[in-house]
PDB file of C-alpha atoms and ligand atoms in Angstrom:
ATOM      1  CA  UNK A1276       0.000   0.000   0.000  1.00  0.00           C
ATOM      2  CA  UNK A1277       1.331   3.415  -0.953  1.00  0.00           C
ATOM      3  CA  UNK A1278       1.808   5.831   1.905  1.00  0.00           C
ATOM      4  CA  UNK A1279       1.538   9.561   1.459  1.00  0.00           C
ATOM      5  CA  UNK A1280       3.993  12.032   2.956  1.00  0.00           C
ATOM      6  CA  UNK A1281       1.798  12.522   6.032  1.00  0.00           C
ATOM      7  CA  UNK A1282       1.763   8.756   6.761  1.00  0.00           C
ATOM      8  CA  UNK A1283       5.481   8.241   6.346  1.00  0.00           C
ATOM      9  CA  UNK A1284       6.061  11.238   8.564  1.00  0.00           C
ATOM     10  CA  UNK A1285       3.929   9.687  11.287  1.00  0.00           C
ATOM     11  CA  UNK A1286       5.858   6.422  10.917  1.00  0.00           C
ATOM     12  CA  UNK A1287       9.181   8.249  11.242  1.00  0.00           C
ATOM     13  CA  UNK A1288       8.057   9.954  14.437  1.00  0.00           C
ATOM     14  CA  UNK A1289       6.867   6.646  15.856  1.00  0.00           C
ATOM     15  CA  UNK A1290      10.131   4.908  14.883  1.00  0.00           C
ATOM     16  CA  UNK A1291      12.144   7.693  16.507  1.00  0.00           C
ATOM     17  CA  UNK A1292      10.075   7.422  19.657  1.00  0.00           C
ATOM     18  CA  UNK A1293      10.510   3.633  19.739  1.00  0.00           C
ATOM     19  CA  UNK A1294      14.295   4.041  19.388  1.00  0.00           C
ATOM     20  CA  UNK A1295      14.416   6.740  22.039  1.00  0.00           C
ATOM     21  CA  UNK A1296      12.386   4.616  24.435  1.00  0.00           C
ATOM     22  CA  UNK A1297      14.799   1.694  24.002  1.00  0.00           C
ATOM     23  CA  UNK A1298      17.602   4.102  24.861  1.00  0.00           C
ATOM     24  CA  UNK A1299      15.611   5.478  27.804  1.00  0.00           C
ATOM     25  CA  UNK A1300      15.279   1.982  29.269  1.00  0.00           C
ATOM     26  CA  UNK A1301      19.007   1.337  28.822  1.00  0.00           C
ATOM     27  CA  UNK A1302      20.019   4.693  30.302  1.00  0.00           C
ATOM     28  CA  UNK A1303      17.447   4.592  33.102  1.00  0.00           C
ATOM     29  CA  UNK A1304      15.836   7.894  32.123  1.00  0.00           C
ATOM     30  CA  UNK A1305      12.508   7.097  33.809  1.00  0.00           C
ATOM     31  CA  UNK A1306      11.644   8.171  37.322  1.00  0.00           C
ATOM     32  CA  UNK A1307       8.569   8.142  39.524  1.00  0.00           C
ATOM     33  CA  UNK A1308       6.709  11.003  41.126  1.00  0.00           C
ATOM     34  CA  UNK A1309       4.118  10.472  43.835  1.00  0.00           C
ATOM     35  CA  UNK A1310       0.833  12.305  44.329  1.00  0.00           C
ATOM     36  CA  UNK A1311      -0.726  12.293  47.818  1.00  0.00           C
ATOM     37  CA  UNK A1312      -4.296  11.220  48.531  1.00  0.00           C
ATOM     38  CA  UNK A1313      -6.086  12.733  51.521  1.00  0.00           C
ATOM     39  CA  UNK A1314      -8.861  11.347  53.717  1.00  0.00           C
ATOM     40  CA  UNK A1315     -11.681  13.838  53.074  1.00  0.00           C
ATOM     41  CA  UNK A1316     -13.411  13.154  56.354  1.00  0.00           C
ATOM     42  CA  UNK A1317     -10.400  13.356  58.711  1.00  0.00           C
ATOM     43  CA  UNK A1318      -7.856  15.268  56.574  1.00  0.00           C
ATOM     44  CA  UNK A1319      -5.311  12.517  57.280  1.00  0.00           C
ATOM     45  CA  UNK A1320      -2.712  11.555  54.692  1.00  0.00           C
ATOM     46  CA  UNK A1321      -4.121   8.426  53.025  1.00  0.00           C
ATOM     47  CA  UNK A1322      -1.502   7.351  50.497  1.00  0.00           C
ATOM     48  CA  UNK A1323       0.255   8.156  47.255  1.00  0.00           C
ATOM     49  CA  UNK A1324      -0.150   7.285  43.589  1.00  0.00           C
ATOM     50  CA  UNK A1325       3.087   6.578  41.712  1.00  0.00           C
ATOM     51  CA  UNK A1326       3.214   8.294  38.304  1.00  0.00           C
ATOM     52  CA  UNK A1327       5.956   7.770  35.749  1.00  0.00           C
ATOM     53  CA  UNK A1328       8.026  10.558  34.154  1.00  0.00           C
ATOM     54  CA  UNK A1329      10.681  10.475  31.445  1.00  0.00           C
ATOM     55  CA  UNK A1330      13.747  12.664  31.822  1.00  0.00           C
ATOM     56  CA  UNK A1331      14.361  13.108  28.103  1.00  0.00           C
ATOM     57  CA  UNK A1332      17.933  14.151  27.256  1.00  0.00           C
ATOM     58  CA  UNK A1333      16.797  16.979  24.932  1.00  0.00           C
ATOM     59  CA  UNK A1334      13.081  17.559  25.522  1.00  0.00           C
ATOM     60  CA  UNK A1335      13.132  17.786  29.320  1.00  0.00           C
ATOM     61  CA  UNK A1336      10.660  16.020  31.581  1.00  0.00           C
ATOM     62  CA  UNK A1337       7.875  14.287  29.673  1.00  0.00           C
ATOM     63  CA  UNK A1338       4.560  13.106  31.082  1.00  0.00           C
ATOM     64  CA  UNK A1339       3.237   9.617  30.351  1.00  0.00           C
ATOM     65  CA  UNK A1340       0.598  10.765  27.879  1.00  0.00           C
ATOM     66  CA  UNK A1341       3.435  11.292  25.381  1.00  0.00           C
ATOM     67  CA  UNK A1342       4.902   7.779  25.624  1.00  0.00           C
ATOM     68  CA  UNK A1343       2.696   5.227  27.462  1.00  0.00           C
ATOM     69  CA  UNK A1344       0.795   4.257  24.291  1.00  0.00           C
ATOM     70  CA  UNK A1345       4.039   3.571  22.465  1.00  0.00           C
ATOM     71  CA  UNK A1346       5.371   1.511  25.403  1.00  0.00           C
ATOM     72  CA  UNK A1347       2.154  -0.507  25.278  1.00  0.00           C
ATOM     73  CA  UNK A1348       2.245  -0.970  21.510  1.00  0.00           C
ATOM     74  CA  UNK A1349       5.856  -2.157  21.502  1.00  0.00           C
ATOM     75  CA  UNK A1350       5.546  -4.355  24.591  1.00  0.00           C
ATOM     76  CA  UNK A1351       8.211  -2.261  26.346  1.00  0.00           C
ATOM     77  CA  UNK A1352       5.601  -1.547  29.000  1.00  0.00           C
ATOM     78  CA  UNK A1353       6.570  -4.928  30.493  1.00  0.00           C
ATOM     79  CA  UNK A1354      10.150  -4.027  31.542  1.00  0.00           C
ATOM     80  CA  UNK A1355       9.168  -0.408  32.308  1.00  0.00           C
ATOM     81  CA  UNK A1356       6.111  -1.502  34.296  1.00  0.00           C
ATOM     82  CA  UNK A1357       8.258  -4.017  36.202  1.00  0.00           C
ATOM     83  CA  UNK A1358      10.717  -1.259  37.004  1.00  0.00           C
ATOM     84  CA  UNK A1359       7.857   1.020  38.193  1.00  0.00           C
ATOM     85  CA  UNK A1360       6.474  -1.726  40.451  1.00  0.00           C
ATOM     86  CA  UNK A1361       9.890  -2.465  41.937  1.00  0.00           C
ATOM     87  CA  UNK A1362      10.654   1.219  42.486  1.00  0.00           C
ATOM     88  CA  UNK A1363       7.266   2.026  44.030  1.00  0.00           C
ATOM     89  CA  UNK A1364       7.396  -1.003  46.362  1.00  0.00           C
ATOM     90  CA  UNK A1365      10.963  -0.172  47.461  1.00  0.00           C
ATOM     91  CA  UNK A1366       9.909   3.441  48.135  1.00  0.00           C
ATOM     92  CA  UNK A1367       6.771   2.276  49.977  1.00  0.00           C
ATOM     93  CA  UNK A1368       8.899   0.002  52.161  1.00  0.00           C
ATOM     94  CA  UNK A1369      11.308   2.902  52.864  1.00  0.00           C
ATOM     95  CA  UNK A1370       8.380   5.105  54.018  1.00  0.00           C
ATOM     96  CA  UNK A1371       7.096   2.232  56.122  1.00  0.00           C
ATOM     97  CA  UNK A1372      10.557   1.853  57.709  1.00  0.00           C
ATOM     98  CA  UNK A1373      10.392   5.550  58.654  1.00  0.00           C
ATOM     99  CA  UNK A1374       7.203   4.823  60.589  1.00  0.00           C
ATOM    100  CA  UNK A1375       4.619   5.917  58.003  1.00  0.00           C
ATOM    101  CA  UNK A1376       1.873   3.525  57.084  1.00  0.00           C
ATOM    102  CA  UNK A1377       0.031   4.428  53.922  1.00  0.00           C
ATOM    103  CA  UNK A1378      -0.825   2.820  50.621  1.00  0.00           C
ATOM    104  CA  UNK A1379       1.162   3.154  47.409  1.00  0.00           C
ATOM    105  CA  UNK A1380      -0.812   2.832  44.171  1.00  0.00           C
ATOM    106  CA  UNK A1381       0.735   1.754  40.896  1.00  0.00           C
ATOM    107  CA  UNK A1382      -0.965   2.071  37.493  1.00  0.00           C
ATOM    108  CA  UNK A1383      -1.175  -1.126  35.491  1.00  0.00           C
ATOM    109  CA  UNK A1384      -1.808  -0.978  31.762  1.00  0.00           C
ATOM    110  CA  UNK A1385      -4.019  -3.427  29.888  1.00  0.00           C
ATOM    111  CA  UNK A1386      -1.087  -5.148  28.212  1.00  0.00           C
ATOM    112  CA  UNK A1387       0.642  -5.725  31.581  1.00  0.00           C
ATOM    113  CA  UNK A1388      -2.524  -7.132  33.138  1.00  0.00           C
ATOM    114  CA  UNK A1389      -3.023  -9.545  30.237  1.00  0.00           C
ATOM    115  CA  UNK A1390       0.539 -10.873  30.272  1.00  0.00           C
ATOM    116  CA  UNK A1391       0.952 -14.027  32.396  1.00  0.00           C
ATOM    117  CA  UNK A1392       4.378 -12.840  33.647  1.00  0.00           C
ATOM    118  CA  UNK A1393       2.675  -9.920  35.413  1.00  0.00           C
ATOM    119  CA  UNK A1394       1.741 -12.069  38.406  1.00  0.00           C
ATOM    120  CA  UNK A1395       5.399 -12.993  38.970  1.00  0.00           C
ATOM    121  CA  UNK A1396       6.447  -9.347  38.520  1.00  0.00           C
ATOM    122  CA  UNK A1397       4.139  -8.296  41.361  1.00  0.00           C
ATOM    123  CA  UNK A1398       5.245 -11.224  43.544  1.00  0.00           C
ATOM    124  CA  UNK A1399       8.924 -10.382  42.926  1.00  0.00           C
ATOM    125  CA  UNK A1400       8.451  -6.656  43.627  1.00  0.00           C
ATOM    126  CA  UNK A1401       6.808  -7.494  46.952  1.00  0.00           C
ATOM    127  CA  UNK A1402       9.350 -10.072  48.035  1.00  0.00           C
ATOM    128  CA  UNK A1403      12.445  -8.083  47.059  1.00  0.00           C
ATOM    129  CA  UNK A1404      11.190  -4.895  48.762  1.00  0.00           C
ATOM    130  CA  UNK A1405       9.424  -6.645  51.642  1.00  0.00           C
ATOM    131  CA  UNK A1406       6.693  -4.042  51.242  1.00  0.00           C
ATOM    132  CA  UNK A1407       3.480  -4.956  53.079  1.00  0.00           C
ATOM    133  CA  UNK A1408       1.256  -6.374  50.256  1.00  0.00           C
ATOM    134  CA  UNK A1409      -1.896  -4.912  51.810  1.00  0.00           C
ATOM    135  CA  UNK A1410      -0.427  -1.427  51.223  1.00  0.00           C
ATOM    136  CA  UNK A1411       0.141  -2.016  47.510  1.00  0.00           C
ATOM    137  CA  UNK A1412      -2.787  -0.945  45.325  1.00  0.00           C
ATOM    138  CA  UNK A1413      -2.886  -1.913  41.655  1.00  0.00           C
ATOM    139  CA  UNK A1414      -4.888   0.574  39.580  1.00  0.00           C
ATOM    140  CA  UNK A1415      -6.642  -0.703  36.456  1.00  0.00           C
ATOM    141  CA  UNK A1416      -8.535   1.459  33.998  1.00  0.00           C
ATOM    142  CA  UNK A1417     -12.262   0.828  33.879  1.00  0.00           C
ATOM    143  CA  UNK A1418     -11.907  -0.385  30.287  1.00  0.00           C
ATOM    144  CA  UNK A1419      -9.194  -2.916  31.220  1.00  0.00           C
ATOM    145  CA  UNK A1420     -11.514  -4.640  33.679  1.00  0.00           C
ATOM    146  CA  UNK A1421     -14.952  -4.163  32.185  1.00  0.00           C
ATOM    147  CA  UNK A1422     -13.822  -4.902  28.639  1.00  0.00           C
ATOM    148  CA  UNK A1423     -11.437  -7.721  29.520  1.00  0.00           C
ATOM    149  CA  UNK A1424     -13.754 -10.711  29.062  1.00  0.00           C
ATOM    150  CA  UNK A1425     -13.867 -13.911  31.077  1.00  0.00           C
ATOM    151  CA  UNK A1426     -10.174 -14.022  31.936  1.00  0.00           C
ATOM    152  CA  UNK A1427     -10.391 -10.850  34.043  1.00  0.00           C
ATOM    153  CA  UNK A1428     -11.926 -12.248  37.235  1.00  0.00           C
ATOM    154  CA  UNK A1429      -9.540 -15.277  37.498  1.00  0.00           C
ATOM    155  CA  UNK A1430      -6.546 -12.979  36.860  1.00  0.00           C
ATOM    156  CA  UNK A1431      -7.653 -10.722  39.688  1.00  0.00           C
ATOM    157  CA  UNK A1432      -8.281 -13.699  41.982  1.00  0.00           C
ATOM    158  CA  UNK A1433      -4.767 -14.973  41.350  1.00  0.00           C
ATOM    159  CA  UNK A1434      -3.228 -11.567  42.081  1.00  0.00           C
ATOM    160  CA  UNK A1435      -5.420 -11.388  45.154  1.00  0.00           C
ATOM    161  CA  UNK A1436      -3.553 -14.381  46.633  1.00  0.00           C
ATOM    162  CA  UNK A1437      -0.561 -12.050  47.001  1.00  0.00           C
ATOM    163  CA  UNK A1438      -2.570  -9.880  49.409  1.00  0.00           C
ATOM    164  CA  UNK A1439      -2.601  -6.758  47.240  1.00  0.00           C
ATOM    165  CA  UNK A1440      -5.594  -4.474  46.738  1.00  0.00           C
ATOM    166  CA  UNK A1441      -7.247  -3.285  43.516  1.00  0.00           C
ATOM    167  CA  UNK A1442      -8.557   0.060  42.350  1.00  0.00           C
ATOM    168  CA  UNK A1443     -10.657   0.767  39.299  1.00  0.00           C
ATOM    169  CA  UNK A1444      -9.310   3.951  37.735  1.00  0.00           C
ATOM    170  CA  UNK A1445     -11.011   6.741  35.742  1.00  0.00           C
ATOM    171  CA  UNK A1446     -14.357   5.333  36.824  1.00  0.00           C
ATOM    172  CA  UNK A1447     -17.500   6.867  35.339  1.00  0.00           C
ATOM    173  CA  UNK A1448     -20.456   5.615  37.336  1.00  0.00           C
ATOM    174  CA  UNK A1449     -23.104   6.121  34.615  1.00  0.00           C
ATOM    175  CA  UNK A1450     -25.040   3.408  32.773  1.00  0.00           C
ATOM    176  CA  UNK A1451     -24.513  -0.118  34.073  1.00  0.00           C
ATOM    177  CA  UNK A1452     -20.967   0.542  35.311  1.00  0.00           C
ATOM    178  CA  UNK A1453     -21.906   0.319  38.988  1.00  0.00           C
ATOM    179  CA  UNK A1454     -23.595  -3.065  38.559  1.00  0.00           C
ATOM    180  CA  UNK A1455     -20.821  -4.420  36.366  1.00  0.00           C
ATOM    181  CA  UNK A1456     -18.368  -3.727  39.183  1.00  0.00           C
ATOM    182  CA  UNK A1457     -20.049  -6.434  41.256  1.00  0.00           C
ATOM    183  CA  UNK A1458     -18.330  -9.262  39.418  1.00  0.00           C
ATOM    184  CA  UNK A1459     -14.824  -8.183  40.442  1.00  0.00           C
ATOM    185  CA  UNK A1460     -13.051  -8.130  43.811  1.00  0.00           C
ATOM    186  CA  UNK A1461     -12.427  -4.362  43.721  1.00  0.00           C
ATOM    187  CA  UNK A1462     -11.389  -2.476  46.872  1.00  0.00           C
ATOM    188  CA  UNK A1463     -11.247   1.095  45.608  1.00  0.00           C
ATOM    189  CA  UNK A1464     -13.171   3.090  43.025  1.00  0.00           C
ATOM    190  CA  UNK A1465     -11.452   6.186  41.671  1.00  0.00           C
ATOM    191  CA  UNK A1466     -13.921   8.638  40.188  1.00  0.00           C
ATOM    192  CA  UNK A1467     -12.751  10.055  36.884  1.00  0.00           C
ATOM    193  CA  UNK A1468     -11.203  13.533  36.818  1.00  0.00           C
ATOM    194  CA  UNK A1469     -13.498  14.786  34.052  1.00  0.00           C
ATOM    195  CA  UNK A1470     -16.488  13.424  35.921  1.00  0.00           C
ATOM    196  CA  UNK A1471     -15.432  15.341  39.061  1.00  0.00           C
ATOM    197  CA  UNK A1472     -14.917  18.478  36.956  1.00  0.00           C
ATOM    198  CA  UNK A1473     -18.551  18.282  35.808  1.00  0.00           C
ATOM    199  CA  UNK A1474     -19.963  17.541  39.249  1.00  0.00           C
ATOM    200  CA  UNK A1475     -20.826  21.106  40.253  1.00  0.00           C
ATOM    201  CA  UNK A1476     -23.075  21.624  37.232  1.00  0.00           C
ATOM    202  CA  UNK A1477     -24.704  18.210  36.915  1.00  0.00           C
ATOM    203  CA  UNK A1478     -27.361  16.982  39.320  1.00  0.00           C
ATOM    204  CA  UNK A1479     -27.241  13.593  37.592  1.00  0.00           C
ATOM    205  CA  UNK A1480     -23.530  13.297  38.399  1.00  0.00           C
ATOM    206  CA  UNK A1481     -24.177  14.248  42.043  1.00  0.00           C
ATOM    207  CA  UNK A1482     -26.836  11.595  42.394  1.00  0.00           C
ATOM    208  CA  UNK A1483     -24.496   8.983  40.862  1.00  0.00           C
ATOM    209  CA  UNK A1484     -21.855   9.878  43.463  1.00  0.00           C
ATOM    210  CA  UNK A1485     -24.492   9.657  46.152  1.00  0.00           C
ATOM    211  CA  UNK A1486     -25.540   6.171  45.010  1.00  0.00           C
ATOM    212  CA  UNK A1487     -21.941   5.004  44.742  1.00  0.00           C
ATOM    213  CA  UNK A1488     -21.072   6.147  48.263  1.00  0.00           C
ATOM    214  CA  UNK A1489     -24.302   4.694  49.625  1.00  0.00           C
ATOM    215  CA  UNK A1490     -23.587   1.284  48.112  1.00  0.00           C
ATOM    216  CA  UNK A1491     -19.898   1.383  49.032  1.00  0.00           C
ATOM    217  CA  UNK A1492     -20.543   0.372  52.608  1.00  0.00           C
ATOM    218  CA  UNK A1493     -22.130  -2.975  51.811  1.00  0.00           C
ATOM    219  CA  UNK A1494     -19.614  -3.546  49.037  1.00  0.00           C
ATOM    220  CA  UNK A1495     -16.677  -2.611  51.290  1.00  0.00           C
ATOM    221  CA  UNK A1496     -15.470  -0.129  48.721  1.00  0.00           C
ATOM    222  CA  UNK A1497     -13.393   2.954  49.286  1.00  0.00           C
ATOM    223  CA  UNK A1498     -14.345   5.851  46.998  1.00  0.00           C
ATOM    224  CA  UNK A1499     -11.632   8.245  45.823  1.00  0.00           C
ATOM    225  CA  UNK A1500     -12.337  11.451  43.909  1.00  0.00           C
ATOM    226  CA  UNK A1501      -9.503  12.366  41.500  1.00  0.00           C
ATOM    227  CA  UNK A1502      -8.652  15.762  40.107  1.00  0.00           C
ATOM    228  CA  UNK A1503      -9.949  17.940  42.960  1.00  0.00           C
ATOM    229  CA  UNK A1504      -8.796  21.432  42.048  1.00  0.00           C
ATOM    230  CA  UNK A1505     -10.836  23.780  44.218  1.00  0.00           C
ATOM    231  CA  UNK A1506     -12.354  23.949  47.659  1.00  0.00           C
ATOM    232  CA  UNK A1507     -15.949  23.992  46.376  1.00  0.00           C
ATOM    233  CA  UNK A1508     -15.374  20.574  44.864  1.00  0.00           C
ATOM    234  CA  UNK A1509     -13.789  19.389  48.099  1.00  0.00           C
ATOM    235  CA  UNK A1510     -16.754  20.631  50.110  1.00  0.00           C
ATOM    236  CA  UNK A1511     -19.292  19.019  47.813  1.00  0.00           C
ATOM    237  CA  UNK A1512     -17.430  15.688  47.935  1.00  0.00           C
ATOM    238  CA  UNK A1513     -17.053  15.894  51.714  1.00  0.00           C
ATOM    239  CA  UNK A1514     -20.799  16.472  51.996  1.00  0.00           C
ATOM    240  CA  UNK A1515     -21.426  13.429  49.830  1.00  0.00           C
ATOM    241  CA  UNK A1516     -19.203  11.480  52.270  1.00  0.00           C
ATOM    242  CA  UNK A1517     -16.669  10.520  49.591  1.00  0.00           C
ATOM    243  CA  UNK A1518     -13.826   8.911  51.513  1.00  0.00           C
ATOM    244  CA  UNK A1519     -10.617  10.099  49.877  1.00  0.00           C
ATOM    245  CA  UNK A1520      -9.522  12.918  47.563  1.00  0.00           C
ATOM    246  CA  UNK A1521      -6.641  13.505  45.194  1.00  0.00           C
ATOM    247  CA  UNK A1522      -5.822  16.557  43.117  1.00  0.00           C
ATOM    248  CA  UNK A1523      -3.890  19.771  42.708  1.00  0.00           C
ATOM    249  CA  UNK A1524      -5.857  21.367  45.572  1.00  0.00           C
ATOM    250  CA  UNK A1525      -3.941  19.107  47.966  1.00  0.00           C
ATOM    251  CA  UNK A1526      -0.724  18.522  46.053  1.00  0.00           C
ATOM    252  CA  UNK A1527       0.728  17.956  42.608  1.00  0.00           C
ATOM    253  CA  UNK A1528       2.830  14.814  42.136  1.00  0.00           C
ATOM    254  CA  UNK A1529       6.367  15.155  43.537  1.00  0.00           C
ATOM    255  CA  UNK A1530       9.544  13.143  43.812  1.00  0.00           C
ATOM    256  CA  UNK A1531       9.937  11.028  46.951  1.00  0.00           C
ATOM    257  CA  UNK A1532      12.210  13.492  48.814  1.00  0.00           C
ATOM    258  CA  UNK A1533       9.589  16.219  48.381  1.00  0.00           C
ATOM    259  CA  UNK A1534       6.880  13.857  49.685  1.00  0.00           C
ATOM    260  CA  UNK A1535       9.038  13.347  52.788  1.00  0.00           C
ATOM    261  CA  UNK A1536       8.908  17.108  53.402  1.00  0.00           C
ATOM    262  CA  UNK A1537       5.174  17.139  52.672  1.00  0.00           C
ATOM    263  CA  UNK A1538       4.699  14.379  55.262  1.00  0.00           C
ATOM    264  CA  UNK A1539       6.662  16.282  57.887  1.00  0.00           C
ATOM    265  CA  UNK A1540       4.697  19.506  57.263  1.00  0.00           C
ATOM    266  CA  UNK A1541       1.475  17.561  57.117  1.00  0.00           C
ATOM    267  CA  UNK A1542       2.067  15.945  60.519  1.00  0.00           C
ATOM    268  CA  UNK A1543       2.767  19.367  62.043  1.00  0.00           C
ATOM    269  CA  UNK A1544      -0.162  21.001  60.245  1.00  0.00           C
ATOM    270  CA  UNK A1545      -2.726  18.361  61.191  1.00  0.00           C
ATOM    271  CA  UNK A1546      -1.231  17.908  64.657  1.00  0.00           C
ATOM    272  CA  UNK A1547      -1.685  14.169  64.277  1.00  0.00           C
ATOM    273  CA  UNK A1548       0.699  11.253  64.157  1.00  0.00           C
ATOM    274  CA  UNK A1549       0.315   9.694  60.709  1.00  0.00           C
TER     275      UNK A1549
HETATM  276  P1  LIG B2644      -4.164   8.536  35.831  1.00  0.00           P
HETATM  277  O1  LIG B2644      -3.917   7.204  36.391  1.00  0.00           O
HETATM  278  O2  LIG B2644      -5.571   8.983  35.654  1.00  0.00           O
HETATM  279  O3  LIG B2644      -3.343   9.544  36.754  1.00  0.00           O
HETATM  280  C1  LIG B2644      -3.791  10.778  37.189  1.00  0.00           C
HETATM  281  C2  LIG B2644      -3.313  11.882  36.267  1.00  0.00           C
HETATM  282  O4  LIG B2644      -4.006  13.073  36.622  1.00  0.00           O
HETATM  283  C3  LIG B2644      -1.843  12.190  36.445  1.00  0.00           C
HETATM  284  O5  LIG B2644      -1.345  12.593  35.180  1.00  0.00           O
HETATM  285  C4  LIG B2644      -1.869  13.363  37.420  1.00  0.00           C
HETATM  286  O6  LIG B2644      -0.712  14.177  37.342  1.00  0.00           O
HETATM  287  C5  LIG B2644      -3.090  14.098  36.935  1.00  0.00           C
HETATM  288  N1  LIG B2644      -3.728  14.907  37.991  1.00  0.00           N
HETATM  289  C6  LIG B2644      -3.765  14.671  39.314  1.00  0.00           C
HETATM  290  N2  LIG B2644      -4.470  15.615  39.961  1.00  0.00           N
HETATM  291  C7  LIG B2644      -4.915  16.477  39.023  1.00  0.00           C
HETATM  292  C8  LIG B2644      -5.712  17.683  39.063  1.00  0.00           C
HETATM  293  O7  LIG B2644      -6.156  18.134  40.111  1.00  0.00           O
HETATM  294  N3  LIG B2644      -5.969  18.269  37.863  1.00  0.00           N
HETATM  295  C9  LIG B2644      -5.494  17.797  36.679  1.00  0.00           C
HETATM  296  N4  LIG B2644      -5.788  18.441  35.570  1.00  0.00           N
HETATM  297  N5  LIG B2644      -4.739  16.679  36.602  1.00  0.00           N
HETATM  298  C10 LIG B2644      -4.458  16.024  37.768  1.00  0.00           C
HETATM  299  P2  LIG B2644       0.008  11.979  34.601  1.00  0.00           P
HETATM  300  O8  LIG B2644       1.018  11.816  35.694  1.00  0.00           O
HETATM  301  O9  LIG B2644       0.371  12.799  33.394  1.00  0.00           O
HETATM  302  O10 LIG B2644      -0.409  10.530  34.148  1.00  0.00           O
HETATM  303  C11 LIG B2644      -1.242  10.309  33.034  1.00  0.00           C
HETATM  304  C12 LIG B2644      -1.618   8.856  32.917  1.00  0.00           C
HETATM  305  O11 LIG B2644      -0.495   8.031  32.576  1.00  0.00           O
HETATM  306  C13 LIG B2644      -2.134   8.278  34.232  1.00  0.00           C
HETATM  307  O12 LIG B2644      -3.455   8.676  34.379  1.00  0.00           O
HETATM  308  C14 LIG B2644      -1.936   6.792  33.996  1.00  0.00           C
HETATM  309  O13 LIG B2644      -3.009   6.249  33.262  1.00  0.00           O
HETATM  310  C15 LIG B2644      -0.691   6.750  33.134  1.00  0.00           C
HETATM  311  N6  LIG B2644       0.474   6.374  33.964  1.00  0.00           N
HETATM  312  C16 LIG B2644       1.206   7.134  34.798  1.00  0.00           C
HETATM  313  N7  LIG B2644       2.197   6.411  35.382  1.00  0.00           N
HETATM  314  C17 LIG B2644       2.062   5.146  34.915  1.00  0.00           C
HETATM  315  C18 LIG B2644       2.783   3.920  35.138  1.00  0.00           C
HETATM  316  O14 LIG B2644       3.748   3.822  35.927  1.00  0.00           O
HETATM  317  N8  LIG B2644       2.358   2.816  34.436  1.00  0.00           N
HETATM  318  C19 LIG B2644       1.282   2.866  33.600  1.00  0.00           C
HETATM  319  N9  LIG B2644       0.918   1.733  32.964  1.00  0.00           N
HETATM  320  N10 LIG B2644       0.593   3.995  33.359  1.00  0.00           N
HETATM  321  C20 LIG B2644       0.974   5.127  34.007  1.00  0.00           C
HETATM  322 CA1  LIG B2645      -4.309   6.127  38.208  1.00  0.00          CA
END
């Protein structure tokens, strides 16, 4: 098939990116930042989400939206995802050793979840770091779980034997999504950022949050609202009894040393041992 100039250009860019990513793995150009989550009812520090960054030699620090798809397409997400798991578990164990006890969430892409070696990757990350498995949360996109077919539940059950917990990410509670959740052993539901952004102006969205929180007790679910950017949103979510919040209002993602300082300030500010 003939390709026009636009197509071959796109291929060149993709080839360059693939080459650069191979180099990035070799040269260890990836690093993790961590974004705090806060208990909305008590204001206590609840945990962190690990988010990958690429320190590109010429283009500076790149966010995952620019390279995760390519890592997935090439299969390089497997070594990079393994590295992220190992790094996050080691960091979680280091915080635990300092006397902090909070969860560390790691994003898992569809390709990772579907690869049989993923189970061993999680097991190895836990055993080499000695991180408490009940503090490790694996975050899966709604589409990875709800669109994953019959293999999804057994995969989760197997991972469950390691003692880890699961979150469903970017969750939009409309349609049959809430009922479809039932079939999986999910511990945490993370409400989508866009959904939270529309909350103030949509009574339908508010009533969906209300229903989700109401049903969370019997389902033993923790509800997290992502992307909280202002105090009106925080107040509305607090009133709806949403358990945990995450977003720029509380903190942007930061490297581990910065989180250490955040934790120290936080303990002083809240006057509570964490
Ligand atoms: P996500 O899992 O939905 O992560 C939350 C994203 O929202 C992060 O973007 C975070 O920086 C951003 N965010 C947090 N609070 C706010 C806020 O108040 N306002 C706004 N506008 N944004 C906020 P980031 O770090 O660019 O990550 C993008 C996506 O890349 C993540 O979305 C996740 O799906 C993926 N990702 C990140 N790290 C990893 C990883 O280690 N492995 C895999 N497989 N995917 C990752
Ligand atoms: Ca996430």
